[in-house]
Short mmCIF file of C-alpha atoms in Angstrom, two decimals:
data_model
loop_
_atom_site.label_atom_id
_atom_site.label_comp_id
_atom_site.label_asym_id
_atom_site.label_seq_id
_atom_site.Cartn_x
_atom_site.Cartn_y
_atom_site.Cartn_z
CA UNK A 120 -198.11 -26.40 -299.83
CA UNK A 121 -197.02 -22.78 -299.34
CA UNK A 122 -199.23 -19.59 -299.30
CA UNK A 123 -196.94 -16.85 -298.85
CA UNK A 124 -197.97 -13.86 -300.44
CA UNK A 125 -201.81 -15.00 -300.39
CA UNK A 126 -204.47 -13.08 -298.46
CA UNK A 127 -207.68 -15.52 -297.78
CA UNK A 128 -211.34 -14.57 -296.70
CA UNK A 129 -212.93 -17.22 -295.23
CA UNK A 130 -216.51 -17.14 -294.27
CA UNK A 131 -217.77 -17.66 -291.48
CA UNK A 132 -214.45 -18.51 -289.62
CA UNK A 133 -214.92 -17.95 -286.37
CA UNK A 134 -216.00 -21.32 -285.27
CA UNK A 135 -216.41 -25.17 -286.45
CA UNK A 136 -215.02 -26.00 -289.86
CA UNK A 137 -214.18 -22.62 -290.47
CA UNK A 138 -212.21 -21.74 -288.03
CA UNK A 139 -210.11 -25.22 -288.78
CA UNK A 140 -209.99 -23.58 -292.22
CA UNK A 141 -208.84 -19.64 -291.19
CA UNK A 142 -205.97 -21.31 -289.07
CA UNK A 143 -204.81 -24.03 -291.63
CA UNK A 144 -204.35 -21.25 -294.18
CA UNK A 145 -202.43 -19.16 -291.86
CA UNK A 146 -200.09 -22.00 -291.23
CA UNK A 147 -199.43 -22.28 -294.82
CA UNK A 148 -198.64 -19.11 -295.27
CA UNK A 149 -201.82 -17.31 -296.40
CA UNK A 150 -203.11 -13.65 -294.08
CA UNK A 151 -206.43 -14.64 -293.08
CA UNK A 152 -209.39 -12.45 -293.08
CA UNK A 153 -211.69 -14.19 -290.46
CA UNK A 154 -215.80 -13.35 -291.37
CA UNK A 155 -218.15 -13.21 -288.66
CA UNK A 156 -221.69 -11.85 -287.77
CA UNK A 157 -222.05 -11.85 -284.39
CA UNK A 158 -219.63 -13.88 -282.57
CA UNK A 159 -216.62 -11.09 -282.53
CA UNK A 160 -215.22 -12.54 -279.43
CA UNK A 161 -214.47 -15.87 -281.25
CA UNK A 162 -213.37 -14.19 -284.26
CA UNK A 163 -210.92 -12.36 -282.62
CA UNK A 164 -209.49 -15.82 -280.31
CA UNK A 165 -208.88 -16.92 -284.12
CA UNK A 166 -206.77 -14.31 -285.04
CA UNK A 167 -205.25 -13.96 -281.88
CA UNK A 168 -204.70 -18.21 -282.36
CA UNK A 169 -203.29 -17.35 -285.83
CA UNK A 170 -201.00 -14.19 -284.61
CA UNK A 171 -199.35 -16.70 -281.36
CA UNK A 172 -198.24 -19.23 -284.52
CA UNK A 173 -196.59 -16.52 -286.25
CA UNK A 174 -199.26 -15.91 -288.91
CA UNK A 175 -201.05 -12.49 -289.65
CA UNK A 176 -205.00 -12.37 -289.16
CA UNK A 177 -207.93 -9.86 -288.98
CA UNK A 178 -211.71 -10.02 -288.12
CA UNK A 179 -213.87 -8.59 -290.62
CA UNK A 180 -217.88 -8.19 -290.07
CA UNK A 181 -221.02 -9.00 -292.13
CA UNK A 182 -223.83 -11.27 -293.16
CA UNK A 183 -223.49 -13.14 -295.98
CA UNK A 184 -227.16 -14.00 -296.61
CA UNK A 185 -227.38 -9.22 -297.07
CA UNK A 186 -225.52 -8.57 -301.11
CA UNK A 187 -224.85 -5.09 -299.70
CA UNK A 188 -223.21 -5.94 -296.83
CA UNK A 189 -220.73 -8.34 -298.52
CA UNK A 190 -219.91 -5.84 -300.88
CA UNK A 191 -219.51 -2.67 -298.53
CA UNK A 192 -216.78 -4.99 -296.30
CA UNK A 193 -215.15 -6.42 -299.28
CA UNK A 194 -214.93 -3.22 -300.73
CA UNK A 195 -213.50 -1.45 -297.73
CA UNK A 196 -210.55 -4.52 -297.66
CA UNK A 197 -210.08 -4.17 -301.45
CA UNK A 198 -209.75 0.49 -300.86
CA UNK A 199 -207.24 -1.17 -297.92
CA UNK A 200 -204.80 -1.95 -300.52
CA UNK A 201 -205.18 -5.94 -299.98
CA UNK A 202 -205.29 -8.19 -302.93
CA UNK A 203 -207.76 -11.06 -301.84
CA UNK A 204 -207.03 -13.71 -303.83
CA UNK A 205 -208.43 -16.67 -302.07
CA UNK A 206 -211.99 -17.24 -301.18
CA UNK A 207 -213.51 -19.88 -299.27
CA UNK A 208 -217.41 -20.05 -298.67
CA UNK A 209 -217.99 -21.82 -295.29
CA UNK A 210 -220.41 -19.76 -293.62
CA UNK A 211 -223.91 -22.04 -293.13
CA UNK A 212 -226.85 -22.96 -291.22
CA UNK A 213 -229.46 -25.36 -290.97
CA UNK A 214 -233.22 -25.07 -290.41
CA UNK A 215 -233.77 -29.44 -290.14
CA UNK A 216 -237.72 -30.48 -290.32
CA UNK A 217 -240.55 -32.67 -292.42
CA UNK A 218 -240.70 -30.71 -295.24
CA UNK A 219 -244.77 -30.97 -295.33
CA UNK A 220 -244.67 -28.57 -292.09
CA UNK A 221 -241.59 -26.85 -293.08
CA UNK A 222 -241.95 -23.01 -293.66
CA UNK A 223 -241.49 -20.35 -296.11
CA UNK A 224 -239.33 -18.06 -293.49
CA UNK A 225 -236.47 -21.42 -292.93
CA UNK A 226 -236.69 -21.90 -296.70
CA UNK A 227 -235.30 -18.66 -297.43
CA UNK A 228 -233.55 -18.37 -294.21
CA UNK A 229 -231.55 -21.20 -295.32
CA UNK A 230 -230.91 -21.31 -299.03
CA UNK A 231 -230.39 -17.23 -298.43
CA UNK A 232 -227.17 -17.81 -296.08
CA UNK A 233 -225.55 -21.26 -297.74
CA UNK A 234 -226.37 -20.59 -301.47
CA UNK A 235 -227.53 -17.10 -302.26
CA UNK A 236 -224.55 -16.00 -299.66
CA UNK A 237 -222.19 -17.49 -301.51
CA UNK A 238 -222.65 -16.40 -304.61
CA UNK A 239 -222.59 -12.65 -303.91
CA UNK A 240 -219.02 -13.02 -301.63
CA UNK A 241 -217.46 -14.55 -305.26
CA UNK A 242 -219.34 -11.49 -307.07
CA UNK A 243 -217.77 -8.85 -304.79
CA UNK A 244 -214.63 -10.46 -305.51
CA UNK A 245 -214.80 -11.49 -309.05
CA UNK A 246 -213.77 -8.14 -310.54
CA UNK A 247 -210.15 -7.86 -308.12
CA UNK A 248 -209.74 -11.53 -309.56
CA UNK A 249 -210.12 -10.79 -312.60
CA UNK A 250 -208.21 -8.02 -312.97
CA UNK A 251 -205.04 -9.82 -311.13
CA UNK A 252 -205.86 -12.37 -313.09
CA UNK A 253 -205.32 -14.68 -311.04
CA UNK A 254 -207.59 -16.32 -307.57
CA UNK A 255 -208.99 -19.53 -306.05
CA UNK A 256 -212.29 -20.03 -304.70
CA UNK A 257 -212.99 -22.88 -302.44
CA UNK A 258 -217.26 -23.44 -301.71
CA UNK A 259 -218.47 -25.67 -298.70
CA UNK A 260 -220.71 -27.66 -299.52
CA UNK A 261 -222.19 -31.26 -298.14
CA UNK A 262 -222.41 -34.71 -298.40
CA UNK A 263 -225.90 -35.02 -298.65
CA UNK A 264 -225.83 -32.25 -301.16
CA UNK A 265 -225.08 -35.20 -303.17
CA UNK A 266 -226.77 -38.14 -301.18
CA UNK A 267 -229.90 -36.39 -299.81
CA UNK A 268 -231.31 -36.27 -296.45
CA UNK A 269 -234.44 -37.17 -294.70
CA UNK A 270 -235.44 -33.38 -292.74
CA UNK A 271 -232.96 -31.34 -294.55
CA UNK A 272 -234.74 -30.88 -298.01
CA UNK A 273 -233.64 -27.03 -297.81
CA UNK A 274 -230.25 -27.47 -296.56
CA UNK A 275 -229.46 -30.25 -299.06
CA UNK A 276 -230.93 -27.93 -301.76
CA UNK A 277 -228.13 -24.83 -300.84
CA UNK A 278 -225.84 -27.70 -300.90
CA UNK A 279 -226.46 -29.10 -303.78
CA UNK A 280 -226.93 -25.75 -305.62
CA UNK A 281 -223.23 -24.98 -304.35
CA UNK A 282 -221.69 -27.74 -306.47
CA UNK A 283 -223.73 -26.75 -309.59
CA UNK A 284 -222.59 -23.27 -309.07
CA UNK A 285 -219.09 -24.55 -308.29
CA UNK A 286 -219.05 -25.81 -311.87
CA UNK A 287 -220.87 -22.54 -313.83
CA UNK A 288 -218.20 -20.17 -311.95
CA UNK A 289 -215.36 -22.49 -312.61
CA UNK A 290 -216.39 -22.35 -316.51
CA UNK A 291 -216.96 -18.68 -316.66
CA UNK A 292 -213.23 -17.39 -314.41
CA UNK A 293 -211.25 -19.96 -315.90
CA UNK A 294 -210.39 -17.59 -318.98
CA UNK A 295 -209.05 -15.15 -315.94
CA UNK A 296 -206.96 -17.87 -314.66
CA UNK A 297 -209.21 -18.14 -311.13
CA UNK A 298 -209.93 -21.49 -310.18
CA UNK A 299 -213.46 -22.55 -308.46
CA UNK A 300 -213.97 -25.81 -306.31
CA UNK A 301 -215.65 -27.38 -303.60
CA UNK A 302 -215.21 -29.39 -300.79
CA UNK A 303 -217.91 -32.18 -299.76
CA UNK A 304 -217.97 -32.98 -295.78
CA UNK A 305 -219.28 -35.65 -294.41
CA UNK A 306 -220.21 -36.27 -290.65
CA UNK A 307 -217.49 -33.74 -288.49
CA UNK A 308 -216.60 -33.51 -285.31
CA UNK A 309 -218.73 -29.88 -283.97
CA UNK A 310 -220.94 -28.97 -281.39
CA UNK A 311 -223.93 -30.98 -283.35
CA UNK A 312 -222.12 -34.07 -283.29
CA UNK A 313 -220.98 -33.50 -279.77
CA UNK A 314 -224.86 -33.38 -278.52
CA UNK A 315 -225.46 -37.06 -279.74
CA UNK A 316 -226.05 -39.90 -277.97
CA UNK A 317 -223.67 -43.19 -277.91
CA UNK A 318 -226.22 -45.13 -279.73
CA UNK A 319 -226.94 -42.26 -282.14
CA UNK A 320 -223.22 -42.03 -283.34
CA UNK A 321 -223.32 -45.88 -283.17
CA UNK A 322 -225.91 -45.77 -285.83
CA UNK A 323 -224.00 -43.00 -287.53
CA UNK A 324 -220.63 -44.88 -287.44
CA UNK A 325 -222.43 -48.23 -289.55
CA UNK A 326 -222.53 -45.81 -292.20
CA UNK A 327 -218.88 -44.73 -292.81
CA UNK A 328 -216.47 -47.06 -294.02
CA UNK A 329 -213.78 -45.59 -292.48
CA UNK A 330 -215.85 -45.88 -288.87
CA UNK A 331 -215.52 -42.88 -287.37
CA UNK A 332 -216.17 -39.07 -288.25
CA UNK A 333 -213.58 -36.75 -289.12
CA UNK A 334 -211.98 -34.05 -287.54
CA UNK A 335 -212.71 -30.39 -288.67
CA UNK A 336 -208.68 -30.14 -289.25
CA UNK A 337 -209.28 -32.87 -292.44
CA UNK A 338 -211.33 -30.69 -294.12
CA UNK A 339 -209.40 -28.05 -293.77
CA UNK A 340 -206.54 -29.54 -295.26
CA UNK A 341 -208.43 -30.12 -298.53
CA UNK A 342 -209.44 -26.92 -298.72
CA UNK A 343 -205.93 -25.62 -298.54
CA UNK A 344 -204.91 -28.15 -301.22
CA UNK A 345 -207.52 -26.49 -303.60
CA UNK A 346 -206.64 -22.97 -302.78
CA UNK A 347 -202.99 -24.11 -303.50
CA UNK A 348 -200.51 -23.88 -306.26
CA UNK A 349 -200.70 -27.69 -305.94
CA UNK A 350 -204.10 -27.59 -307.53
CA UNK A 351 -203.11 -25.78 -310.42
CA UNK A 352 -205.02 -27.59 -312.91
CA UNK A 353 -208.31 -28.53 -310.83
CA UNK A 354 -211.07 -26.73 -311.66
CA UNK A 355 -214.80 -27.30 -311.01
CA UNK A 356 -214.61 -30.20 -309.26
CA UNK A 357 -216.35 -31.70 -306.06
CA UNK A 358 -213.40 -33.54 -303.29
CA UNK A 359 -215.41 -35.32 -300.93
CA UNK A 360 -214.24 -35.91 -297.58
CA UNK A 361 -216.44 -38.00 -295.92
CA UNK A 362 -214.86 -41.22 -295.32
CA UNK A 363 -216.51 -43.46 -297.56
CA UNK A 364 -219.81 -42.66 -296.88
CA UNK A 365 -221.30 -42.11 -299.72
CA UNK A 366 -220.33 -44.26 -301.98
#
């Protein structure tokens, strides 16, 4: 699967998934545009990762859960005189709790990042698409977007509301020739999983057929598939990487 020629914004790349993602895309090819909000020293190890390999990267600031601030940065790359024609919506948090005591502020806080945060980065860059004609948007979404989760009512909400909106974008941009998809995770190896217990991934592990989690790299591998010429003629769908789980 090659890239070359490609220029990719990934959100929320400097860490986790997403920086799996931002360096997978560079090593097929693709110049990576690495989104951050705070953590500019980790952004810039990814390029730096991405520029030792041979590949071309740059670190580009904002917060995805602020419309104006997506479009101010994606504007300024656009006046640059790049032609971003790859998208992929990673950046995400999680606000877990009983939803009887859970608040207003996490509610927002959460579906405002995953969801709402999503949809304006593939608004700032739906009119560039369209005019090329041409573009592939990859979304992040979840496992238990699709299964549910006991504490996570909001997070599975953004999640779930990613693969709906997956499907409305990919109906609307097809005409323009710009593909929309999403990926699925399951349980990955990150700093969350790293803080459990052996008897807590024990009880983790009973519930993936494959029996064991999977390594950010695997995602990132579907995700280049989707953004690829490869995946020509896939279009609104959901590829779930999770190892079995939830079937």
């Amino acid at each position: 699967m090659t890239l070359s020629g490609e220029v990719a914004l990934v959100t929320g790349a400097s860490r986790g998934i997403g920086r799996s993602i931002a360096v997978a895309l560079a090593k097929a090819g693709a110049e990576v545009i690495v989104n951050y909000v705070h953590s500019a020293d980790k952004a810039k190890a990814v390029c730096d990762e991405i520029a030792a390999e041979g590949g071309r990267a740059m670190p580009l600031q904002f917060d995805v859960s602020k419309p104006e601030d997506i479009k101010t940065a994606v504007d300024t790359v656009l006046k640059d005189g790049k032609s971003i024609s790859i998208l992929v919506n990673n950046s995400g948090i999680t606000r877990d709790g009983l939803s009887m005591r859970y608040s207003a502020e996490d509610w927002d806080s959460v579906l405002d990042t995953n969801l709402r945060g999503a949809f304006f980065t593939c608004q700032a860059l739906m009119r560039s698409m369209t005019k090329a004609r041409k573009g592939a948007i990859v979304n992040v979404s979840s496992i238990v977007g699709i299964m549910g989760n006991p504490g996570q009512a909001a997070y599975c909400a953004s999640k779930a509301g990613l693969i709906g909106m997956t499907k409305s974008l990919a109906k609307e941009l097809a005409p323009r020739n710009i593909r929309v998809n999403a990926v699925a995770p399951g349980y990955i190896e990150t700093e969350m999983t790293d803080k459990l217990t052996e008897d807590q991934r024990q009880a983790m592990l009973k519930y993936i057929p494959l029996g064991r989690v999977a390594k950010p790299e695997e995602v990132a591998h579907a995700v280049v598939f989707l953004a690829s010429p490869e995946a020509s003629y896939i279009t609104g769908q959901t590829l779930i990487v999770d190892g079995g789980m939830g079937m």
